[in-house]
CSV table of C-alpha atoms and ligand atoms in Angstrom, one decimal:
chain,number,residue,atom,x,y,z
A,250,MET,CA,-20.2,7.7,0.6
A,251,SER,CA,-21.1,10.6,-1.7
A,252,ALA,CA,-20.8,10.5,-5.6
A,253,ASN,CA,-19.4,14.2,-4.8
A,254,ALA,CA,-16.1,12.5,-3.8
A,255,GLU,CA,-15.9,9.5,-5.6
A,256,LEU,CA,-12.5,7.0,-5.8
A,257,VAL,CA,-12.4,5.1,-9.3
A,258,VAL,CA,-10.6,1.8,-8.8
A,259,ASP,CA,-9.8,0.6,-12.4
A,260,LEU,CA,-8.9,-3.5,-11.2
A,261,ASP,CA,-8.3,-4.1,-15.3
A,262,GLN,CA,-5.1,-2.3,-14.5
A,263,TYR,CA,-4.3,-3.9,-11.2
A,264,ARG,CA,-4.3,-6.9,-13.0
A,265,ALA,CA,-2.2,-5.4,-15.6
A,266,ASN,CA,-0.1,-4.3,-12.6
A,267,LEU,CA,0.4,-7.5,-11.4
A,268,ALA,CA,1.4,-9.1,-14.5
A,269,ALA,CA,4.2,-6.6,-15.7
A,270,LEU,CA,5.6,-7.7,-12.1
A,271,ARG,CA,4.9,-11.1,-12.6
A,272,SER,CA,7.3,-10.4,-15.9
A,273,TYR,CA,10.0,-9.3,-13.8
A,274,ALA,CA,10.2,-12.1,-11.4
A,275,PRO,CA,8.7,-15.0,-13.6
A,276,ASP,CA,10.3,-17.5,-11.1
A,277,ALA,CA,8.7,-16.3,-8.3
A,278,LEU,CA,5.7,-16.8,-6.1
A,279,GLN,CA,3.9,-13.4,-6.4
A,280,MET,CA,1.9,-12.6,-3.2
A,281,ALA,CA,-0.2,-9.6,-3.9
A,282,VAL,CA,-0.4,-7.7,-1.1
A,283,VAL,CA,-3.4,-6.3,0.6
A,284,LYS,CA,-2.8,-4.2,3.7
A,285,ALA,CA,-4.3,-1.3,4.9
A,286,ASN,CA,-7.5,-1.9,2.7
A,287,ALA,CA,-5.4,-2.7,0.1
A,288,TYR,CA,-3.2,1.3,0.5
A,289,GLY,CA,-7.0,3.0,0.0
A,290,HIS,CA,-8.1,1.3,-2.7
A,291,GLY,CA,-11.0,-1.4,-1.1
A,292,MET,CA,-9.7,-4.6,0.3
A,293,VAL,CA,-12.0,-7.4,-0.9
A,294,PRO,CA,-13.0,-6.0,-4.4
A,295,VAL,CA,-9.0,-5.8,-4.5
A,296,ALA,CA,-8.0,-9.1,-3.2
A,297,ARG,CA,-10.6,-10.7,-5.4
A,298,ALA,CA,-9.3,-8.7,-8.8
A,299,ALA,CA,-5.6,-10.9,-7.4
A,300,ARG,CA,-6.8,-13.9,-7.3
A,301,LEU,CA,-8.6,-13.4,-10.5
A,302,GLY,CA,-4.9,-12.0,-12.0
A,303,GLY,CA,-3.5,-15.1,-10.9
A,304,ALA,CA,-1.8,-13.9,-7.4
A,305,ASP,CA,-0.2,-17.2,-5.8
A,306,TRP,CA,-0.4,-15.4,-2.2
A,307,LEU,CA,-2.5,-12.4,-0.5
A,308,GLY,CA,-0.8,-10.4,2.0
A,309,VAL,CA,-2.1,-8.6,4.9
A,310,ALA,CA,-0.5,-6.8,8.5
A,311,THR,CA,-3.2,-8.0,11.0
A,312,PRO,CA,-5.5,-10.8,11.5
A,313,ASP,CA,-8.1,-8.9,11.7
A,314,GLU,CA,-7.4,-8.7,7.6
A,315,ALA,CA,-6.4,-11.9,7.0
A,316,LEU,CA,-10.2,-12.6,8.8
A,317,ALA,CA,-12.3,-10.0,7.0
A,318,LEU,CA,-10.4,-11.9,3.8
A,319,ARG,CA,-11.8,-14.8,4.8
A,320,ALA,CA,-15.6,-13.9,5.6
A,321,ALA,CA,-15.6,-12.0,1.8
A,322,GLY,CA,-15.5,-15.2,0.8
A,323,ASP,CA,-10.7,-16.1,0.0
A,324,GLU,CA,-9.9,-19.0,0.6
A,325,GLY,CA,-6.1,-19.2,-1.1
A,326,PRO,CA,-3.2,-18.8,0.6
A,327,LEU,CA,-2.9,-16.4,2.6
A,328,LEU,CA,-0.9,-14.5,5.4
A,329,CYS,CA,-0.5,-12.1,8.1
A,330,TRP,CA,2.4,-10.1,9.7
A,331,LEU,CA,1.7,-7.8,12.5
A,332,MET,CA,1.1,-10.5,15.7
A,333,THR,CA,-0.7,-8.1,18.7
A,334,PRO,CA,-1.3,-9.0,22.1
A,335,GLY,CA,-4.8,-11.5,22.2
A,336,VAL,CA,-3.9,-12.5,18.4
A,337,PRO,CA,-7.3,-15.6,17.9
A,338,PHE,CA,-4.2,-17.7,16.5
A,339,GLY,CA,-6.5,-20.8,16.8
A,340,GLU,CA,-9.2,-18.6,14.2
A,341,LEU,CA,-7.0,-18.3,12.2
A,342,ALA,CA,-5.2,-21.7,12.1
A,343,ASP,CA,-9.0,-23.0,11.2
A,344,ALA,CA,-9.3,-20.0,8.3
A,345,GLY,CA,-6.1,-22.2,7.0
A,346,VAL,CA,-4.4,-18.5,7.2
A,347,ASP,CA,-0.3,-18.9,7.6
A,348,VAL,CA,0.6,-16.9,10.8
A,349,THR,CA,4.0,-15.2,11.8
A,350,ALA,CA,5.8,-15.8,14.7
A,351,SER,CA,9.0,-13.3,15.6
A,352,THR,CA,9.0,-14.8,19.0
A,353,VAL,CA,9.1,-18.2,20.8
A,354,ASP,CA,6.2,-17.5,22.9
A,355,GLN,CA,4.5,-16.0,19.5
A,356,LEU,CA,4.8,-19.8,18.4
A,357,GLU,CA,4.0,-21.9,21.7
A,358,ALA,CA,0.8,-20.2,21.9
A,359,ILE,CA,0.7,-20.7,17.8
A,360,ALA,CA,1.7,-24.4,18.3
A,361,VAL,CA,-1.7,-25.4,20.9
A,362,SER,CA,-3.8,-23.2,19.3
A,363,SER,CA,-5.4,-25.7,16.2
A,364,ASP,CA,-4.2,-28.9,14.2
A,365,ARG,CA,-1.2,-28.6,13.3
A,366,PRO,CA,-1.4,-24.7,12.3
A,367,ARG,CA,0.5,-23.3,9.5
A,368,VAL,CA,3.2,-20.5,10.5
A,369,GLN,CA,6.3,-18.3,9.3
A,370,LEU,CA,9.4,-17.3,11.1
A,371,LYS,CA,10.5,-13.5,11.1
A,372,VAL,CA,13.7,-13.2,11.1
A,373,ASP,CA,15.0,-9.4,11.3
A,374,THR,CA,17.9,-9.0,8.7
A,375,GLY,CA,18.1,-5.3,10.1
A,376,LEU,CA,15.3,-2.9,9.4
A,377,SER,CA,14.4,-3.9,13.5
A,378,ARG,CA,10.7,-3.8,13.4
A,379,ASN,CA,9.1,-7.0,14.1
A,380,GLY,CA,11.6,-10.5,13.4
A,381,ALA,CA,13.6,-12.0,15.3
A,382,PHE,CA,17.3,-10.9,15.7
A,383,GLY,CA,20.5,-12.8,17.1
A,384,ALA,CA,19.6,-15.1,19.8
A,385,GLN,CA,16.0,-14.4,19.6
A,386,TRP,CA,16.4,-15.7,16.1
A,387,ASP,CA,18.4,-18.8,17.2
A,388,ALA,CA,15.7,-20.0,20.4
A,389,LEU,CA,13.3,-19.5,17.0
A,390,VAL,CA,14.6,-21.5,15.2
A,391,ALA,CA,15.4,-24.3,17.7
A,392,ALA,CA,11.5,-24.3,18.9
A,393,ALA,CA,10.4,-24.2,15.4
A,394,ALA,CA,12.6,-27.6,14.7
A,395,ARG,CA,10.8,-28.8,17.8
A,396,LEU,CA,7.6,-27.8,17.5
A,397,GLN,CA,7.7,-29.2,14.2
A,398,SER,CA,9.2,-32.6,14.9
A,399,ALA,CA,6.6,-32.8,17.5
A,400,GLY,CA,3.9,-32.8,15.0
A,401,SER,CA,1.9,-29.5,16.9
A,402,LEU,CA,2.8,-26.5,13.7
A,403,GLU,CA,3.7,-26.8,9.6
A,404,VAL,CA,6.7,-24.1,9.1
A,405,THR,CA,5.4,-23.0,5.9
A,406,GLY,CA,8.4,-19.7,5.5
A,407,ILE,CA,10.6,-18.1,6.3
A,408,TRP,CA,10.8,-14.2,5.7
A,409,SER,CA,12.0,-11.0,5.4
A,410,HIS,CA,11.7,-7.1,4.9
A,411,PHE,CA,14.2,-4.5,3.1
A,412,ALA,CA,14.9,-0.9,5.4
A,413,CYS,CA,16.1,0.6,1.8
A,414,ALA,CA,14.9,-1.3,-1.4
A,415,ASP,CA,14.0,1.7,-2.8
A,416,GLU,CA,17.6,2.9,-2.7
A,417,PRO,CA,18.9,0.3,-4.9
A,418,GLY,CA,22.4,1.8,-4.1
A,419,HIS,CA,22.2,1.0,-0.2
A,420,PRO,CA,25.1,-1.1,1.2
A,421,ALA,CA,21.4,-2.6,3.7
A,422,ASN,CA,20.7,-4.1,0.7
A,423,ASP,CA,23.2,-7.0,0.3
A,424,GLU,CA,23.7,-6.8,3.8
A,425,GLN,CA,20.0,-8.0,4.8
A,426,GLU,CA,20.4,-10.3,1.6
A,427,THR,CA,23.1,-11.9,3.3
A,428,VAL,CA,22.1,-12.0,6.8
A,429,PHE,CA,18.5,-13.7,5.5
A,430,ARG,CA,20.6,-16.6,3.4
A,431,ALA,CA,22.3,-17.4,6.5
A,432,ALA,CA,18.7,-17.4,8.8
A,433,VAL,CA,17.9,-19.9,6.4
A,434,ASP,CA,21.2,-21.8,5.7
A,435,GLN,CA,20.6,-21.8,9.5
A,436,LEU,CA,16.8,-23.4,10.0
A,437,ALA,CA,17.8,-25.8,7.5
A,438,THR,CA,20.4,-26.8,9.5
A,439,ALA,CA,17.6,-27.2,11.9
A,440,GLY,CA,15.7,-30.4,9.4
A,441,VAL,CA,12.8,-27.1,8.6
A,442,ARG,CA,12.6,-26.6,5.0
A,443,PRO,CA,9.4,-24.1,4.8
A,444,GLU,CA,7.5,-24.1,1.3
A,445,VAL,CA,8.5,-19.9,0.9
A,446,ARG,CA,11.8,-17.9,1.7
A,447,HIS,CA,10.8,-14.6,0.6
A,448,LEU,CA,12.5,-11.1,1.2
A,449,ALA,CA,11.1,-8.6,-2.1
A,450,ASN,CA,8.9,-6.1,-1.9
A,451,SER,CA,7.6,-3.9,-5.4
A,452,ALA,CA,11.3,-2.1,-5.3
A,453,ALA,CA,13.5,-5.3,-4.4
A,454,THR,CA,11.3,-7.3,-6.9
A,455,VAL,CA,11.9,-4.5,-9.9
A,456,THR,CA,15.5,-3.9,-9.1
A,457,ARG,CA,17.6,-7.2,-7.4
A,458,PRO,CA,16.7,-10.2,-9.0
A,459,SER,CA,19.2,-11.3,-6.4
A,460,SER,CA,16.0,-11.2,-4.0
A,461,HIS,CA,13.8,-13.0,-5.6
A,462,LEU,CA,13.6,-16.3,-4.1
A,463,ASP,CA,10.7,-18.5,-4.0
A,464,LEU,CA,8.3,-14.8,-3.9
A,465,VAL,CA,8.0,-11.5,-4.3
A,466,ARG,CA,5.6,-9.6,-1.6
A,467,VAL,CA,4.4,-6.9,-4.2
A,468,GLY,CA,2.2,-3.2,-2.8
A,469,ILE,CA,3.1,0.0,-4.2
A,470,ALA,CA,3.7,-1.0,-7.9
A,471,SER,CA,0.4,-3.2,-8.3
A,472,TYR,CA,-1.4,-0.1,-7.4
A,473,GLY,CA,0.9,1.7,-10.3
A,474,LEU,CA,3.0,3.8,-7.8
A,475,ASP,CA,7.1,3.6,-7.5
A,476,PRO,CA,8.3,3.0,-4.3
A,477,ASP,CA,10.0,5.8,-5.1
A,478,PRO,CA,10.9,8.3,-7.7
A,479,ALA,CA,14.3,6.3,-8.1
A,480,VAL,CA,12.8,3.6,-8.7
A,481,SER,CA,10.9,4.0,-11.4
A,482,VAL,CA,8.3,0.6,-12.6
A,483,PRO,CA,7.5,2.0,-16.4
A,484,GLU,CA,5.1,-1.1,-17.2
A,485,VAL,CA,2.3,0.5,-14.5
A,486,ARG,CA,-0.2,2.8,-14.5
A,487,PRO,CA,-2.5,4.4,-11.5
A,488,VAL,CA,-5.3,2.7,-10.3
A,489,MET,CA,-7.4,4.9,-8.3
A,490,THR,CA,-8.5,8.6,-9.6
A,491,ALA,CA,-9.7,10.5,-6.8
A,492,ARG,CA,-12.1,12.7,-8.1
A,493,SER,CA,-14.9,15.5,-6.9
A,494,VAL,CA,-16.8,18.0,-9.0
A,495,LEU,CA,-17.0,21.9,-8.2
A,496,ALA,CA,-19.9,22.7,-4.9
A,497,GLN,CA,-19.6,26.6,-5.5
A,498,VAL,CA,-18.1,28.9,-8.4
A,499,LYS,CA,-17.2,32.3,-7.3
A,500,ARG,CA,-15.6,35.5,-8.9
A,501,VAL,CA,-13.4,37.3,-6.6
A,502,PRO,CA,-11.6,40.7,-7.2
A,503,ALA,CA,-7.5,41.6,-6.4
A,504,GLY,CA,-7.1,41.5,-2.5
A,505,ALA,CA,-9.4,38.6,-2.0
A,506,SER,CA,-8.1,36.3,0.6
A,507,VAL,CA,-8.8,32.9,0.8
A,508,SER,CA,-9.8,30.7,3.8
A,509,TYR,CA,-7.9,29.4,6.9
A,510,GLY,CA,-5.7,32.5,7.9
A,511,TRP,CA,-5.3,34.2,4.5
A,512,ARG,CA,-2.7,32.6,3.1
A,513,TRP,CA,-3.4,33.3,-0.7
A,514,THR,CA,-4.5,36.8,-1.9
A,515,ALA,CA,-5.6,37.0,-5.2
A,516,GLU,CA,-3.7,39.4,-7.7
A,517,HIS,CA,-6.1,39.9,-10.4
A,518,GLU,CA,-10.0,39.5,-11.0
A,519,THR,CA,-10.0,35.7,-11.1
A,520,THR,CA,-12.6,31.8,-9.9
A,521,LEU,CA,-12.2,30.2,-7.3
A,522,GLY,CA,-13.9,26.7,-7.3
A,523,LEU,CA,-15.0,25.1,-4.0
A,524,VAL,CA,-13.6,21.0,-3.3
A,525,PRO,CA,-16.1,19.5,-1.2
A,526,VAL,CA,-13.3,17.5,0.2
A,527,GLY,CA,-10.4,17.9,3.1
A,528,TYR,CA,-8.2,16.7,5.5
A,529,GLY,CA,-11.2,14.9,6.8
A,530,GLU,CA,-11.3,13.1,3.4
A,531,GLY,CA,-7.8,12.1,4.1
A,532,ILE,CA,-6.0,15.6,1.7
A,533,HIS,CA,-2.8,16.4,3.4
A,534,ARG,CA,-3.2,19.7,4.8
A,535,THR,CA,0.3,20.1,4.3
A,536,ALA,CA,-0.7,20.4,-0.1
A,537,SER,CA,-2.4,23.8,1.2
A,538,ASN,CA,-1.0,26.9,-1.4
A,539,ARG,CA,1.3,24.0,-3.3
A,540,ALA,CA,-1.6,21.1,-4.6
A,541,GLU,CA,-2.8,21.4,-8.1
A,542,MET,CA,-5.5,19.6,-9.5
A,543,GLY,CA,-7.2,18.2,-12.6
A,544,PHE,CA,-9.9,20.4,-14.5
A,545,ALA,CA,-11.3,20.6,-17.8
A,546,ALA,CA,-8.1,19.1,-19.2
A,547,SER,CA,-5.9,21.1,-17.6
A,548,ARG,CA,-4.3,21.4,-13.8
A,549,VAL,CA,-5.6,24.3,-11.6
A,550,PRO,CA,-3.9,25.5,-8.7
A,551,VAL,CA,-5.0,24.7,-5.0
A,552,ARG,CA,-5.6,28.0,-3.5
A,553,GLY,CA,-4.6,28.8,0.6
A,554,THR,CA,-5.5,26.8,3.5
A,555,ILE,CA,-6.6,23.1,2.9
A,556,CYS,CA,-10.0,22.9,5.7
A,557,MET,CA,-11.7,20.0,7.0
A,558,ASP,CA,-14.5,19.2,4.2
A,559,GLN,CA,-13.2,21.3,1.6
A,560,LEU,CA,-10.4,23.5,-0.7
A,561,VAL,CA,-10.7,26.6,-3.1
A,562,VAL,CA,-8.9,26.5,-6.2
A,563,ASP,CA,-8.4,28.8,-8.8
A,564,LEU,CA,-9.1,28.1,-11.9
A,565,GLY,CA,-8.6,31.3,-13.4
A,566,ASP,CA,-10.5,32.8,-16.2
A,567,ARG,CA,-11.4,29.3,-17.1
A,568,PRO,CA,-15.9,29.0,-17.5
A,569,ALA,CA,-17.3,27.0,-14.7
A,570,ARG,CA,-19.8,25.6,-13.3
A,571,ILE,CA,-21.7,24.0,-10.0
A,572,GLY,CA,-21.2,19.8,-9.9
A,573,ASP,CA,-18.7,19.9,-12.6
A,574,PRO,CA,-15.7,17.4,-12.5
A,575,ILE,CA,-12.5,18.4,-10.5
A,576,THR,CA,-10.0,15.8,-11.0
A,577,VAL,CA,-7.7,15.4,-7.1
A,578,PHE,CA,-5.5,13.2,-8.8
A,579,GLY,CA,-5.6,9.9,-10.9
A,580,PRO,CA,-3.3,8.2,-13.7
A,581,GLY,CA,-2.4,11.8,-15.3
A,582,ASP,CA,-4.3,11.0,-18.7
A,583,ASP,CA,-6.2,13.7,-18.6
A,584,GLY,CA,-3.5,16.2,-17.6
A,585,GLU,CA,-4.4,15.8,-14.2
A,586,PRO,CA,-1.5,15.4,-11.0
A,587,THR,CA,-0.4,11.8,-9.4
A,588,ALA,CA,-0.7,10.8,-6.6
A,589,GLN,CA,2.8,11.2,-6.5
A,590,ASP,CA,2.5,15.0,-7.9
A,591,TRP,CA,0.6,14.9,-4.7
A,592,ALA,CA,3.1,13.3,-2.7
A,593,GLU,CA,5.7,15.9,-3.5
A,594,ALA,CA,3.0,18.4,-2.9
A,595,ALA,CA,2.2,17.8,0.6
A,596,GLY,CA,6.1,16.6,1.4
A,597,THR,CA,5.0,12.8,1.7
A,598,ILE,CA,5.2,9.3,-0.5
A,599,ASN,CA,2.9,8.2,-2.6
A,600,TYR,CA,1.9,5.6,-0.2
A,601,GLU,CA,0.7,8.3,2.4
A,602,ILE,CA,-1.4,9.3,-0.5
A,603,VAL,CA,-3.3,6.5,-1.7
A,604,THR,CA,-3.7,5.2,1.7
A,605,ARG,CA,-5.2,8.1,4.3
A,606,LEU,CA,-8.0,8.5,2.2
A,607,ALA,CA,-10.7,8.4,4.5
A,608,GLY,CA,-14.2,9.9,5.3
A,609,ARG,CA,-16.7,10.7,3.1
A,610,TRP,CA,-14.9,8.8,-0.5
A,611,SER,CA,-17.2,6.2,-2.6
A,612,ARG,CA,-15.4,3.2,-3.9
A,613,THR,CA,-16.7,2.7,-7.6
A,614,TYR,CA,-14.6,-0.3,-9.4
A,615,ARG,CA,-14.5,-0.5,-13.0
A,616,GLY,CA,-12.9,-4.0,-14.3
A,617,GLY,CA,-11.6,-6.9,-12.7
A,618,ARG,CA,-13.2,-9.5,-13.6
B,716,PLP,C1,5.9,-7.2,5.4
B,716,PLP,C2,6.0,-6.6,4.0
B,716,PLP,N1,5.9,-7.1,2.5
B,716,PLP,C3,5.7,-6.2,2.0
B,716,PLP,C4,5.1,-5.0,1.7
B,716,PLP,C5,5.0,-4.2,0.0
B,716,PLP,O1,6.1,-3.0,-0.3
B,716,PLP,P1,5.4,-2.6,-1.3
B,716,PLP,O2,4.3,-1.6,-0.8
B,716,PLP,O3,7.1,-1.2,-1.2
B,716,PLP,O4,6.0,-3.5,-2.1
B,716,PLP,C6,5.5,-4.0,3.1
B,716,PLP,C7,4.3,-3.0,2.8
B,716,PLP,O5,4.9,-2.6,3.2
B,716,PLP,C8,5.3,-4.9,3.9
B,716,PLP,O6,5.1,-4.2,5.0
């Protein structure tokens, strides 16, 4: 933990983003997705802000994440969806966590884990990730109907996940929605009518009202980032600012080469600034020589190879001193780059920029109450 590498997370902005997203799907319940340490923002404080901000549900991937939320005092509706061997189904049921079944084996293990555990069924409508498909789905529906009528469990939801929601015109979206509706009907015909049917992520929440159904699961847009450059959500703003300080400042002559591999050489005399963050902090090395940072209300380029613990920026002729603040990315208000800018420099998506932050960052929270 170091004040020299600080993530400032604006929980008031997070709540404002949830409110903005609610206006896209006013008739659906809202699930705030806080998996993967809330996309790097810090799961427990973000989850608290989500509840205070009126999120009806929280969603996480792993049972460990769900149990960590319960250990932190969270009590509301909570779904986890990535079941791995050895999942403590009984502990999850006793903690009031909805788990997800994609196979009959999982469903049977859930049924004997506790007294009438809550379970949601995952149908694979075309993503071919988790979820039951084809004959597996038929068998899951039959088992769910049998176990529910025997009083062994309660099917609380049916859900699926889009493959191409960030491409609103992609034919997969219509196809998946059609398959999902048929799966809901099949479950109803078997006598199971769960409280929530859900399919939409952020992109579908803003572009595809037909997919809202009973509940929408919002992740990336709640953190103020667009699901894709083609799916902009102008009402939300980035929640996270990643900032550091200059650890060293030096004037170098033309011809000075910078960092491993000497992949950048100064054409003119200039001032270099050393920033004490690198790929150990989750800064993408592929952004070497491409990304920019925010310094004194302007952007300065990253020069040379990004190292494990440090990187170098070119400050030009700006006055600079050790300890001066420098921003890796933020909302962009002060001219600093955004997570989306870093994604483009690194050849990845903004999701990965925020979620991959690791190592020595400290987190500071603003607002949220
Ligand atoms: C099952 C599920 N639902 C919802 C989400 C939220 O997606 P997004 O961050 O695109 O809103 C995710 C994240 O990948 C997910 O895995």
